[in-house]
Amino acid sequence: MSASAPLKRTPLFERHVALGARVVEFGGWEMPVQYSGIVDEHNAVRNAAGLFDISHMGEFEVKGRDALAFLDHVCTQNVAAIGRGMANYSLLCRPDGGIVDDIFIYNLPDGYLVVVNASNIEKDFAWMLDNLQGFDLELTNISDRASMLALQGPRAESILYAAADIDAAAIPFHGVATGMLLGDIPAIIARTGYTGEDGFELFIDDDNAARLWDGLLALGAEAGLQPCGLGARDSLRFEACLPLYGHEIADDINPYEAKLGWAVKLDKGEFVGAEALRQIKQAGVARKLTGFEVVERGIARGGYTICDSAGNPAGLVTTGMPSPTLGKNLGLGFVPSTLATEGSEFAVLVRDRPVRVRAVKTPFYKPRYKK
């Protein structure tokens, strides 16, 4: 998006303003960053439930005879292993192994739905079009007419149970189904999310977004359901060490550096980036994404410089903040592989002052998915 292009708004923008949300620019959109406060919303999701407007995310439909073959060609995941009614995480990689984006693939009765990051919608769609030659399929960007809500937290299932005409409890982890919400709102309902908690992502038409938002908040009020903004979404995913594009993943970062090698299925056959990824895996990587705990006083924010024991610049913090759940100052960053071992100590420059940190096991917060 150019600097002069107007910011986009989701169908729920007026709802966010009416609820008193602080609205900020994010990836070309005007989005709510918080309502009652990031920590309050964060704790609501960990202990009860939170409702997020994630309609800025992108959605592509992939349908037709070669839909599966095409997705297997452009994705690192074994798409053929994603059964009907299931979903899974994958990466799109460049021929040199760099990550174009991370995505979620939903296998629906009439084709596949691919969800991409908001800031990458145009890039991802163009990249898929560039790799479309030779495949017989329909690739459609429906981002401008589809809305997404994320209902997350330990009470999400009971709230959705009361709202849906299907048994929410019967949807397995990464399962996806279709049904009606609030009686007459057609929806795709998936047991997926980005918080480290059990929960659901709901796909509906834009025209139904406001009515579903209002209805779920009313239905879940007694259970502690709160509207949540991007601030809590970031702190929740950070504790669970779920990557964020532009921070832990990017075009110049490969999956093995980002600790996402588990999403690369080199034995499934050829796909874009496969040869480079084989070579990278065989040779090993010089840097790795590492979680660390701040030992001394200070907060290691994203973008801060990481230094080795001799004081030499050795990497960058990708995300860092106080953990609301764990009560510690934590961070993620790329460091030389020699410093990535649990217990290794290095420093982060906080306002030009070296602050001692120690590599720790990740994820910081063990996800509580219902499996």
PDB file of C-alpha atoms in Angstrom, residues 30-331:
ATOM      1  CA  GLU A  30      -7.524   0.817  11.024  1.00  0.00           C
ATOM      2  CA  MET A  31      -7.748  -1.850  13.721  1.00  0.00           C
ATOM      3  CA  PRO A  32      -8.522  -1.904  17.457  1.00  0.00           C
ATOM      4  CA  VAL A  33      -5.370  -2.423  19.508  1.00  0.00           C
ATOM      5  CA  GLN A  34      -7.170  -2.545  22.880  1.00  0.00           C
ATOM      6  CA  TYR A  35     -10.486  -1.907  24.640  1.00  0.00           C
ATOM      7  CA  SER A  36     -10.218  -2.353  28.425  1.00  0.00           C
ATOM      8  CA  GLY A  37      -6.427  -2.815  28.284  1.00  0.00           C
ATOM      9  CA  ILE A  38      -4.018  -5.325  26.778  1.00  0.00           C
ATOM     10  CA  VAL A  39      -3.286  -7.193  30.019  1.00  0.00           C
ATOM     11  CA  ASP A  40      -6.982  -7.338  30.985  1.00  0.00           C
ATOM     12  CA  GLU A  41      -7.921  -8.715  27.562  1.00  0.00           C
ATOM     13  CA  HIS A  42      -4.952 -11.098  27.595  1.00  0.00           C
ATOM     14  CA  ASN A  43      -6.063 -12.529  30.940  1.00  0.00           C
ATOM     15  CA  ALA A  44      -9.660 -12.812  29.743  1.00  0.00           C
ATOM     16  CA  VAL A  45      -8.529 -15.124  26.933  1.00  0.00           C
ATOM     17  CA  ARG A  46      -6.315 -17.203  29.245  1.00  0.00           C
ATOM     18  CA  ASN A  47      -9.041 -17.564  31.899  1.00  0.00           C
ATOM     19  CA  ALA A  48     -12.413 -17.137  30.137  1.00  0.00           C
ATOM     20  CA  ALA A  49     -12.837 -16.038  26.517  1.00  0.00           C
ATOM     21  CA  GLY A  50     -12.056 -13.221  24.103  1.00  0.00           C
ATOM     22  CA  LEU A  51     -13.531 -12.162  20.776  1.00  0.00           C
ATOM     23  CA  PHE A  52     -11.232 -10.738  18.085  1.00  0.00           C
ATOM     24  CA  ASP A  53     -12.092  -9.029  14.822  1.00  0.00           C
ATOM     25  CA  ILE A  54      -9.569 -10.491  12.370  1.00  0.00           C
ATOM     26  CA  SER A  55     -11.442  -9.507   9.222  1.00  0.00           C
ATOM     27  CA  HIS A  56      -8.308  -7.813   7.926  1.00  0.00           C
ATOM     28  CA  MET A  57      -6.857 -11.264   7.197  1.00  0.00           C
ATOM     29  CA  GLY A  58      -6.919 -12.411   3.571  1.00  0.00           C
ATOM     30  CA  GLU A  59      -8.908 -15.334   2.185  1.00  0.00           C
ATOM     31  CA  PHE A  60      -8.355 -17.106  -1.126  1.00  0.00           C
ATOM     32  CA  GLU A  61     -10.618 -19.789  -2.588  1.00  0.00           C
ATOM     33  CA  VAL A  62      -8.849 -22.548  -4.528  1.00  0.00           C
ATOM     34  CA  LYS A  63     -11.258 -24.742  -6.455  1.00  0.00           C
ATOM     35  CA  GLY A  64     -11.175 -27.025  -9.450  1.00  0.00           C
ATOM     36  CA  ARG A  65      -9.565 -30.184 -10.786  1.00  0.00           C
ATOM     37  CA  ASP A  66      -5.978 -29.246  -9.898  1.00  0.00           C
ATOM     38  CA  ALA A  67      -6.622 -27.401  -6.613  1.00  0.00           C
ATOM     39  CA  LEU A  68      -4.810 -30.012  -4.509  1.00  0.00           C
ATOM     40  CA  ALA A  69      -1.924 -30.402  -6.975  1.00  0.00           C
ATOM     41  CA  PHE A  70      -1.455 -26.626  -7.104  1.00  0.00           C
ATOM     42  CA  LEU A  71      -1.433 -26.203  -3.335  1.00  0.00           C
ATOM     43  CA  ASP A  72       1.009 -29.077  -2.952  1.00  0.00           C
ATOM     44  CA  HIS A  73       3.201 -27.300  -5.537  1.00  0.00           C
ATOM     45  CA  VAL A  74       3.294 -23.961  -3.700  1.00  0.00           C
ATOM     46  CA  CYS A  75       3.088 -25.084  -0.051  1.00  0.00           C
ATOM     47  CA  THR A  76       5.697 -26.737   2.148  1.00  0.00           C
ATOM     48  CA  GLN A  77       3.042 -28.741   3.989  1.00  0.00           C
ATOM     49  CA  ASN A  78       1.735 -32.065   2.649  1.00  0.00           C
ATOM     50  CA  VAL A  79      -1.637 -30.717   1.563  1.00  0.00           C
ATOM     51  CA  ALA A  80      -2.786 -34.155   0.440  1.00  0.00           C
ATOM     52  CA  ALA A  81      -2.633 -35.219   4.079  1.00  0.00           C
ATOM     53  CA  ILE A  82      -5.172 -32.560   5.118  1.00  0.00           C
ATOM     54  CA  GLY A  83      -8.387 -34.580   5.066  1.00  0.00           C
ATOM     55  CA  ARG A  84     -11.792 -33.226   4.118  1.00  0.00           C
ATOM     56  CA  GLY A  85     -13.119 -31.211   7.050  1.00  0.00           C
ATOM     57  CA  MET A  86      -9.654 -30.511   8.430  1.00  0.00           C
ATOM     58  CA  ALA A  87      -7.182 -27.622   8.334  1.00  0.00           C
ATOM     59  CA  ASN A  88      -3.447 -27.210   8.802  1.00  0.00           C
ATOM     60  CA  TYR A  89      -0.638 -24.690   8.946  1.00  0.00           C
ATOM     61  CA  SER A  90       1.792 -24.289   6.068  1.00  0.00           C
ATOM     62  CA  LEU A  91       4.390 -21.991   4.597  1.00  0.00           C
ATOM     63  CA  LEU A  92       4.794 -20.485   1.154  1.00  0.00           C
ATOM     64  CA  CYS A  93       8.478 -20.393   0.297  1.00  0.00           C
ATOM     65  CA  ARG A  94      10.509 -18.696  -2.390  1.00  0.00           C
ATOM     66  CA  PRO A  95      12.784 -20.771  -4.661  1.00  0.00           C
ATOM     67  CA  ASP A  96      15.704 -19.800  -2.392  1.00  0.00           C
ATOM     68  CA  GLY A  97      13.857 -21.075   0.708  1.00  0.00           C
ATOM     69  CA  GLY A  98      12.841 -17.670   2.118  1.00  0.00           C
ATOM     70  CA  ILE A  99       9.344 -17.490   3.575  1.00  0.00           C
ATOM     71  CA  VAL A 100       6.784 -15.640   1.436  1.00  0.00           C
ATOM     72  CA  ASP A 101       4.142 -16.019   4.155  1.00  0.00           C
ATOM     73  CA  ASP A 102       2.660 -18.440   6.642  1.00  0.00           C
ATOM     74  CA  ILE A 103      -0.878 -19.582   5.887  1.00  0.00           C
ATOM     75  CA  PHE A 104      -3.685 -21.842   7.044  1.00  0.00           C
ATOM     76  CA  ILE A 105      -5.318 -24.238   4.589  1.00  0.00           C
ATOM     77  CA  TYR A 106      -8.934 -25.391   5.138  1.00  0.00           C
ATOM     78  CA  ASN A 107     -10.189 -28.432   3.207  1.00  0.00           C
ATOM     79  CA  LEU A 108     -13.895 -27.736   2.545  1.00  0.00           C
ATOM     80  CA  PRO A 109     -16.498 -29.802   0.650  1.00  0.00           C
ATOM     81  CA  ASP A 110     -16.305 -27.547  -2.433  1.00  0.00           C
ATOM     82  CA  GLY A 111     -12.578 -26.772  -2.443  1.00  0.00           C
ATOM     83  CA  TYR A 112      -9.864 -25.195  -0.324  1.00  0.00           C
ATOM     84  CA  LEU A 113      -9.848 -21.945   1.630  1.00  0.00           C
ATOM     85  CA  VAL A 114      -6.425 -20.378   2.227  1.00  0.00           C
ATOM     86  CA  VAL A 115      -6.025 -17.677   4.894  1.00  0.00           C
ATOM     87  CA  VAL A 116      -3.059 -15.321   4.577  1.00  0.00           C
ATOM     88  CA  ASN A 117      -1.703 -12.405   6.583  1.00  0.00           C
ATOM     89  CA  ALA A 118      -3.402  -9.035   6.088  1.00  0.00           C
ATOM     90  CA  SER A 119      -0.246  -7.200   5.045  1.00  0.00           C
ATOM     91  CA  ASN A 120       0.584  -9.879   2.466  1.00  0.00           C
ATOM     92  CA  ILE A 121      -2.747 -10.282   0.643  1.00  0.00           C
ATOM     93  CA  GLU A 122      -1.670  -8.643  -2.601  1.00  0.00           C
ATOM     94  CA  LYS A 123       1.842 -10.144  -2.476  1.00  0.00           C
ATOM     95  CA  ASP A 124       0.596 -13.679  -1.802  1.00  0.00           C
ATOM     96  CA  PHE A 125      -2.102 -13.553  -4.448  1.00  0.00           C
ATOM     97  CA  ALA A 126       0.348 -12.280  -7.067  1.00  0.00           C
ATOM     98  CA  TRP A 127       2.838 -14.956  -6.038  1.00  0.00           C
ATOM     99  CA  MET A 128       0.233 -17.700  -6.418  1.00  0.00           C
ATOM    100  CA  LEU A 129      -0.773 -16.333  -9.834  1.00  0.00           C
ATOM    101  CA  ASP A 130       2.887 -16.438 -10.877  1.00  0.00           C
ATOM    102  CA  ASN A 131       2.976 -20.157 -10.051  1.00  0.00           C
ATOM    103  CA  LEU A 132      -0.384 -21.025 -11.592  1.00  0.00           C
ATOM    104  CA  GLN A 133       0.772 -21.982 -15.072  1.00  0.00           C
ATOM    105  CA  GLY A 134      -0.081 -25.560 -16.019  1.00  0.00           C
ATOM    106  CA  PHE A 135      -2.780 -26.018 -13.382  1.00  0.00           C
ATOM    107  CA  ASP A 136      -6.510 -26.179 -14.113  1.00  0.00           C
ATOM    108  CA  LEU A 137      -8.261 -24.406 -11.240  1.00  0.00           C
ATOM    109  CA  GLU A 138     -10.059 -21.295 -10.039  1.00  0.00           C
ATOM    110  CA  LEU A 139      -8.093 -19.029  -7.689  1.00  0.00           C
ATOM    111  CA  THR A 140     -10.236 -16.233  -6.213  1.00  0.00           C
ATOM    112  CA  ASN A 141      -9.351 -13.542  -3.715  1.00  0.00           C
ATOM    113  CA  ILE A 142     -12.489 -13.155  -1.549  1.00  0.00           C
ATOM    114  CA  SER A 143     -10.825 -10.977   1.113  1.00  0.00           C
ATOM    115  CA  ASP A 144     -13.044  -7.979   0.339  1.00  0.00           C
ATOM    116  CA  ARG A 145     -16.265  -9.830   1.093  1.00  0.00           C
ATOM    117  CA  ALA A 146     -15.286 -12.260   3.854  1.00  0.00           C
ATOM    118  CA  SER A 147     -15.087 -11.469   7.572  1.00  0.00           C
ATOM    119  CA  MET A 148     -13.363 -13.443  10.308  1.00  0.00           C
ATOM    120  CA  LEU A 149     -13.914 -13.524  14.056  1.00  0.00           C
ATOM    121  CA  ALA A 150     -11.725 -15.440  16.508  1.00  0.00           C
ATOM    122  CA  LEU A 151     -13.461 -16.747  19.639  1.00  0.00           C
ATOM    123  CA  GLN A 152     -10.661 -17.920  21.912  1.00  0.00           C
ATOM    124  CA  GLY A 153     -10.275 -19.157  25.464  1.00  0.00           C
ATOM    125  CA  PRO A 154     -11.287 -22.024  27.746  1.00  0.00           C
ATOM    126  CA  ARG A 155     -14.954 -20.960  27.656  1.00  0.00           C
ATOM    127  CA  ALA A 156     -15.072 -20.493  23.883  1.00  0.00           C
ATOM    128  CA  GLU A 157     -16.523 -23.951  23.309  1.00  0.00           C
ATOM    129  CA  SER A 158     -19.505 -23.449  25.646  1.00  0.00           C
ATOM    130  CA  ILE A 159     -20.233 -20.017  24.170  1.00  0.00           C
ATOM    131  CA  LEU A 160     -20.128 -21.358  20.633  1.00  0.00           C
ATOM    132  CA  TYR A 161     -22.208 -24.368  21.658  1.00  0.00           C
ATOM    133  CA  ALA A 162     -25.019 -21.979  22.574  1.00  0.00           C
ATOM    134  CA  ALA A 163     -24.646 -20.013  19.333  1.00  0.00           C
ATOM    135  CA  ALA A 164     -24.317 -22.760  16.720  1.00  0.00           C
ATOM    136  CA  ASP A 165     -26.706 -25.280  15.226  1.00  0.00           C
ATOM    137  CA  ILE A 166     -23.926 -27.869  15.209  1.00  0.00           C
ATOM    138  CA  ASP A 167     -22.136 -29.486  18.142  1.00  0.00           C
ATOM    139  CA  ALA A 168     -19.088 -27.289  18.680  1.00  0.00           C
ATOM    140  CA  ALA A 169     -17.656 -29.816  21.134  1.00  0.00           C
ATOM    141  CA  ALA A 170     -17.545 -32.433  18.370  1.00  0.00           C
ATOM    142  CA  ILE A 171     -15.242 -30.351  16.148  1.00  0.00           C
ATOM    143  CA  PRO A 172     -11.720 -31.772  16.608  1.00  0.00           C
ATOM    144  CA  PHE A 173      -8.510 -29.768  16.855  1.00  0.00           C
ATOM    145  CA  HIS A 174      -7.933 -28.252  13.404  1.00  0.00           C
ATOM    146  CA  GLY A 175     -11.363 -29.518  12.349  1.00  0.00           C
ATOM    147  CA  VAL A 176     -13.578 -27.334  10.163  1.00  0.00           C
ATOM    148  CA  ALA A 177     -17.345 -27.531   9.622  1.00  0.00           C
ATOM    149  CA  THR A 178     -20.185 -25.487   8.197  1.00  0.00           C
ATOM    150  CA  GLY A 179     -23.254 -24.474  10.147  1.00  0.00           C
ATOM    151  CA  MET A 180     -25.580 -21.672  11.210  1.00  0.00           C
ATOM    152  CA  LEU A 181     -24.747 -19.204  13.956  1.00  0.00           C
ATOM    153  CA  LEU A 182     -27.411 -17.314  15.910  1.00  0.00           C
ATOM    154  CA  GLY A 183     -30.050 -19.184  13.941  1.00  0.00           C
ATOM    155  CA  ASP A 184     -29.550 -17.859  10.423  1.00  0.00           C
ATOM    156  CA  ILE A 185     -25.950 -16.762   9.823  1.00  0.00           C
ATOM    157  CA  PRO A 186     -24.122 -19.209   7.528  1.00  0.00           C
ATOM    158  CA  ALA A 187     -20.596 -19.777   8.781  1.00  0.00           C
ATOM    159  CA  ILE A 188     -17.482 -21.841   8.370  1.00  0.00           C
ATOM    160  CA  ILE A 189     -16.430 -22.867  11.874  1.00  0.00           C
ATOM    161  CA  ALA A 190     -12.872 -24.053  12.519  1.00  0.00           C
ATOM    162  CA  ARG A 191     -11.175 -25.141  15.725  1.00  0.00           C
ATOM    163  CA  THR A 192      -8.098 -23.054  15.029  1.00  0.00           C
ATOM    164  CA  GLY A 193      -6.582 -19.930  16.519  1.00  0.00           C
ATOM    165  CA  TYR A 194      -3.554 -17.847  17.339  1.00  0.00           C
ATOM    166  CA  THR A 195      -3.547 -17.485  21.113  1.00  0.00           C
ATOM    167  CA  GLY A 196      -2.307 -20.763  22.584  1.00  0.00           C
ATOM    168  CA  GLU A 197      -5.813 -21.486  23.895  1.00  0.00           C
ATOM    169  CA  ASP A 198      -8.638 -23.656  22.676  1.00  0.00           C
ATOM    170  CA  GLY A 199     -11.003 -21.733  20.457  1.00  0.00           C
ATOM    171  CA  PHE A 200     -12.581 -21.170  17.077  1.00  0.00           C
ATOM    172  CA  GLU A 201     -12.227 -19.035  13.999  1.00  0.00           C
ATOM    173  CA  LEU A 202     -15.493 -18.097  12.309  1.00  0.00           C
ATOM    174  CA  PHE A 203     -15.796 -17.149   8.639  1.00  0.00           C
ATOM    175  CA  ILE A 204     -18.889 -15.213   7.578  1.00  0.00           C
ATOM    176  CA  ASP A 205     -19.988 -12.770   4.889  1.00  0.00           C
ATOM    177  CA  ASP A 206     -19.285  -9.110   5.612  1.00  0.00           C
ATOM    178  CA  ASP A 207     -23.019  -8.397   5.804  1.00  0.00           C
ATOM    179  CA  ASN A 208     -23.355 -10.655   8.860  1.00  0.00           C
ATOM    180  CA  ALA A 209     -20.238  -9.581  10.756  1.00  0.00           C
ATOM    181  CA  ALA A 210     -21.780  -6.885  12.962  1.00  0.00           C
ATOM    182  CA  ARG A 211     -24.792  -8.994  13.944  1.00  0.00           C
ATOM    183  CA  LEU A 212     -22.570 -11.952  14.847  1.00  0.00           C
ATOM    184  CA  TRP A 213     -20.149  -9.730  16.805  1.00  0.00           C
ATOM    185  CA  ASP A 214     -22.993  -8.218  18.843  1.00  0.00           C
ATOM    186  CA  GLY A 215     -24.712 -11.560  19.337  1.00  0.00           C
ATOM    187  CA  LEU A 216     -21.629 -13.411  20.567  1.00  0.00           C
ATOM    188  CA  LEU A 217     -20.665 -10.632  22.988  1.00  0.00           C
ATOM    189  CA  ALA A 218     -24.187 -10.678  24.443  1.00  0.00           C
ATOM    190  CA  LEU A 219     -24.309 -14.455  24.584  1.00  0.00           C
ATOM    191  CA  GLY A 220     -20.899 -14.759  26.246  1.00  0.00           C
ATOM    192  CA  ALA A 221     -21.116 -11.855  28.689  1.00  0.00           C
ATOM    193  CA  GLU A 222     -21.933 -14.017  31.720  1.00  0.00           C
ATOM    194  CA  ALA A 223     -19.049 -16.358  30.814  1.00  0.00           C
ATOM    195  CA  GLY A 224     -16.615 -13.437  30.857  1.00  0.00           C
ATOM    196  CA  LEU A 225     -16.292 -12.967  27.093  1.00  0.00           C
ATOM    197  CA  GLN A 226     -14.580  -9.687  26.256  1.00  0.00           C
ATOM    198  CA  PRO A 227     -13.793  -7.892  22.982  1.00  0.00           C
ATOM    199  CA  CYS A 228     -10.051  -8.078  22.415  1.00  0.00           C
ATOM    200  CA  GLY A 229      -7.700  -6.074  20.225  1.00  0.00           C
ATOM    201  CA  LEU A 230      -4.479  -6.682  18.367  1.00  0.00           C
ATOM    202  CA  GLY A 231      -2.400  -5.903  21.452  1.00  0.00           C
ATOM    203  CA  ALA A 232      -3.670  -8.939  23.337  1.00  0.00           C
ATOM    204  CA  ARG A 233      -3.530 -11.018  20.160  1.00  0.00           C
ATOM    205  CA  ASP A 234       0.188 -10.223  19.941  1.00  0.00           C
ATOM    206  CA  SER A 235       0.997 -10.892  23.615  1.00  0.00           C
ATOM    207  CA  LEU A 236      -0.966 -14.173  23.546  1.00  0.00           C
ATOM    208  CA  ARG A 237       0.725 -15.493  20.401  1.00  0.00           C
ATOM    209  CA  PHE A 238       4.108 -14.327  21.729  1.00  0.00           C
ATOM    210  CA  GLU A 239       3.775 -16.385  24.932  1.00  0.00           C
ATOM    211  CA  ALA A 240       2.889 -19.432  22.823  1.00  0.00           C
ATOM    212  CA  CYS A 241       5.791 -18.566  20.446  1.00  0.00           C
ATOM    213  CA  LEU A 242       3.547 -18.475  17.376  1.00  0.00           C
ATOM    214  CA  PRO A 243       5.382 -16.555  14.617  1.00  0.00           C
ATOM    215  CA  LEU A 244       4.345 -13.171  13.253  1.00  0.00           C
ATOM    216  CA  TYR A 245       5.207 -12.215   9.685  1.00  0.00           C
ATOM    217  CA  GLY A 246       7.693  -9.344   9.572  1.00  0.00           C
ATOM    218  CA  HIS A 247       9.104 -10.394  12.931  1.00  0.00           C
ATOM    219  CA  GLU A 248       9.875 -14.132  13.247  1.00  0.00           C
ATOM    220  CA  ILE A 249       9.335 -14.866   9.540  1.00  0.00           C
ATOM    221  CA  ALA A 250      10.048 -12.903   6.342  1.00  0.00           C
ATOM    222  CA  ASP A 251      11.281 -13.315   2.790  1.00  0.00           C
ATOM    223  CA  ASP A 252      14.904 -13.385   3.980  1.00  0.00           C
ATOM    224  CA  ILE A 253      14.293 -15.953   6.755  1.00  0.00           C
ATOM    225  CA  ASN A 254      14.040 -19.669   6.002  1.00  0.00           C
ATOM    226  CA  PRO A 255      11.907 -22.192   7.958  1.00  0.00           C
ATOM    227  CA  TYR A 256      14.878 -23.871   9.639  1.00  0.00           C
ATOM    228  CA  GLU A 257      16.116 -20.576  11.016  1.00  0.00           C
ATOM    229  CA  ALA A 258      12.593 -19.838  12.286  1.00  0.00           C
ATOM    230  CA  LYS A 259      12.205 -23.278  13.958  1.00  0.00           C
ATOM    231  CA  LEU A 260       9.426 -24.130  11.508  1.00  0.00           C
ATOM    232  CA  GLY A 261      11.115 -27.108   9.877  1.00  0.00           C
ATOM    233  CA  TRP A 262       8.235 -29.261  11.148  1.00  0.00           C
ATOM    234  CA  ALA A 263       5.998 -27.542   8.553  1.00  0.00           C
ATOM    235  CA  VAL A 264       8.333 -28.491   5.668  1.00  0.00           C
ATOM    236  CA  LYS A 265       7.613 -31.932   4.225  1.00  0.00           C
ATOM    237  CA  LEU A 266      10.631 -32.634   2.035  1.00  0.00           C
ATOM    238  CA  ASP A 267       9.521 -36.215   1.463  1.00  0.00           C
ATOM    239  CA  LYS A 268       6.212 -35.309  -0.191  1.00  0.00           C
ATOM    240  CA  GLY A 269       7.744 -34.579  -3.612  1.00  0.00           C
ATOM    241  CA  GLU A 270       8.811 -31.437  -5.406  1.00  0.00           C
ATOM    242  CA  PHE A 271       7.444 -28.017  -4.521  1.00  0.00           C
ATOM    243  CA  VAL A 272       8.601 -24.426  -4.844  1.00  0.00           C
ATOM    244  CA  GLY A 273      11.702 -24.031  -2.680  1.00  0.00           C
ATOM    245  CA  ALA A 274      12.177 -27.753  -2.015  1.00  0.00           C
ATOM    246  CA  GLU A 275      15.670 -28.037  -3.475  1.00  0.00           C
ATOM    247  CA  ALA A 276      16.972 -25.002  -1.585  1.00  0.00           C
ATOM    248  CA  LEU A 277      15.382 -26.216   1.649  1.00  0.00           C
ATOM    249  CA  ARG A 278      17.004 -29.642   1.263  1.00  0.00           C
ATOM    250  CA  GLN A 279      20.398 -27.986   0.937  1.00  0.00           C
ATOM    251  CA  ILE A 280      19.762 -25.646   3.883  1.00  0.00           C
ATOM    252  CA  LYS A 281      18.666 -28.522   6.094  1.00  0.00           C
ATOM    253  CA  GLN A 282      21.682 -30.616   5.135  1.00  0.00           C
ATOM    254  CA  ALA A 283      24.178 -27.787   5.654  1.00  0.00           C
ATOM    255  CA  GLY A 284      22.594 -26.486   8.849  1.00  0.00           C
ATOM    256  CA  VAL A 285      21.805 -22.859   9.616  1.00  0.00           C
ATOM    257  CA  ALA A 286      24.130 -20.193  10.975  1.00  0.00           C
ATOM    258  CA  ARG A 287      21.407 -18.456  13.014  1.00  0.00           C
ATOM    259  CA  LYS A 288      18.323 -19.643  14.857  1.00  0.00           C
ATOM    260  CA  LEU A 289      15.252 -18.107  16.418  1.00  0.00           C
ATOM    261  CA  THR A 290      15.737 -18.371  20.151  1.00  0.00           C
ATOM    262  CA  GLY A 291      13.608 -17.597  23.157  1.00  0.00           C
ATOM    263  CA  PHE A 292      15.234 -15.811  26.050  1.00  0.00           C
ATOM    264  CA  GLU A 293      14.499 -14.505  29.514  1.00  0.00           C
ATOM    265  CA  VAL A 294      15.810 -11.119  30.599  1.00  0.00           C
ATOM    266  CA  VAL A 295      18.049 -11.714  33.614  1.00  0.00           C
ATOM    267  CA  GLU A 296      18.749  -8.097  34.513  1.00  0.00           C
ATOM    268  CA  ARG A 297      16.388  -5.129  34.708  1.00  0.00           C
ATOM    269  CA  GLY A 298      15.047  -4.092  31.307  1.00  0.00           C
ATOM    270  CA  ILE A 299      12.620  -4.948  28.511  1.00  0.00           C
ATOM    271  CA  ALA A 300      14.099  -6.265  25.261  1.00  0.00           C
ATOM    272  CA  ARG A 301      11.788  -4.834  22.587  1.00  0.00           C
ATOM    273  CA  GLY A 302      11.573  -5.950  18.976  1.00  0.00           C
ATOM    274  CA  GLY A 303      14.333  -4.446  16.835  1.00  0.00           C
ATOM    275  CA  TYR A 304      16.847  -4.153  19.656  1.00  0.00           C
ATOM    276  CA  THR A 305      20.386  -5.399  18.952  1.00  0.00           C
ATOM    277  CA  ILE A 306      21.620  -8.683  20.422  1.00  0.00           C
ATOM    278  CA  CYS A 307      25.329  -8.821  21.346  1.00  0.00           C
ATOM    279  CA  ASP A 308      27.600 -11.756  22.112  1.00  0.00           C
ATOM    280  CA  SER A 309      29.695 -12.044  25.276  1.00  0.00           C
ATOM    281  CA  ALA A 310      32.408  -9.872  23.708  1.00  0.00           C
ATOM    282  CA  GLY A 311      29.930  -7.080  23.004  1.00  0.00           C
ATOM    283  CA  ASN A 312      29.826  -7.648  19.254  1.00  0.00           C
ATOM    284  CA  PRO A 313      26.461  -7.293  17.444  1.00  0.00           C
ATOM    285  CA  ALA A 314      25.158 -10.832  16.887  1.00  0.00           C
ATOM    286  CA  GLY A 315      21.482 -10.538  15.999  1.00  0.00           C
ATOM    287  CA  LEU A 316      18.167  -8.775  16.526  1.00  0.00           C
ATOM    288  CA  VAL A 317      15.209  -9.159  18.870  1.00  0.00           C
ATOM    289  CA  THR A 318      12.104 -10.000  16.815  1.00  0.00           C
ATOM    290  CA  THR A 319       9.526  -9.659  19.613  1.00  0.00           C
ATOM    291  CA  GLY A 320       9.984  -8.846  23.286  1.00  0.00           C
ATOM    292  CA  MET A 321       7.724  -7.754  26.117  1.00  0.00           C
ATOM    293  CA  PRO A 322       6.692  -8.532  29.692  1.00  0.00           C
ATOM    294  CA  SER A 323       4.691 -11.763  29.743  1.00  0.00           C
ATOM    295  CA  PRO A 324       1.298 -11.122  31.404  1.00  0.00           C
ATOM    296  CA  THR A 325       0.815 -14.818  32.209  1.00  0.00           C
ATOM    297  CA  LEU A 326       4.315 -15.711  33.362  1.00  0.00           C
ATOM    298  CA  GLY A 327       5.323 -12.417  34.962  1.00  0.00           C
ATOM    299  CA  LYS A 328       8.726 -12.310  33.265  1.00  0.00           C
ATOM    300  CA  ASN A 329      10.385 -10.132  30.660  1.00  0.00           C
ATOM    301  CA  LEU A 330      10.817 -12.447  27.682  1.00  0.00           C
ATOM    302  CA  GLY A 331      11.943 -12.177  24.096  1.00  0.00           C
TER     303      GLY A 331
END
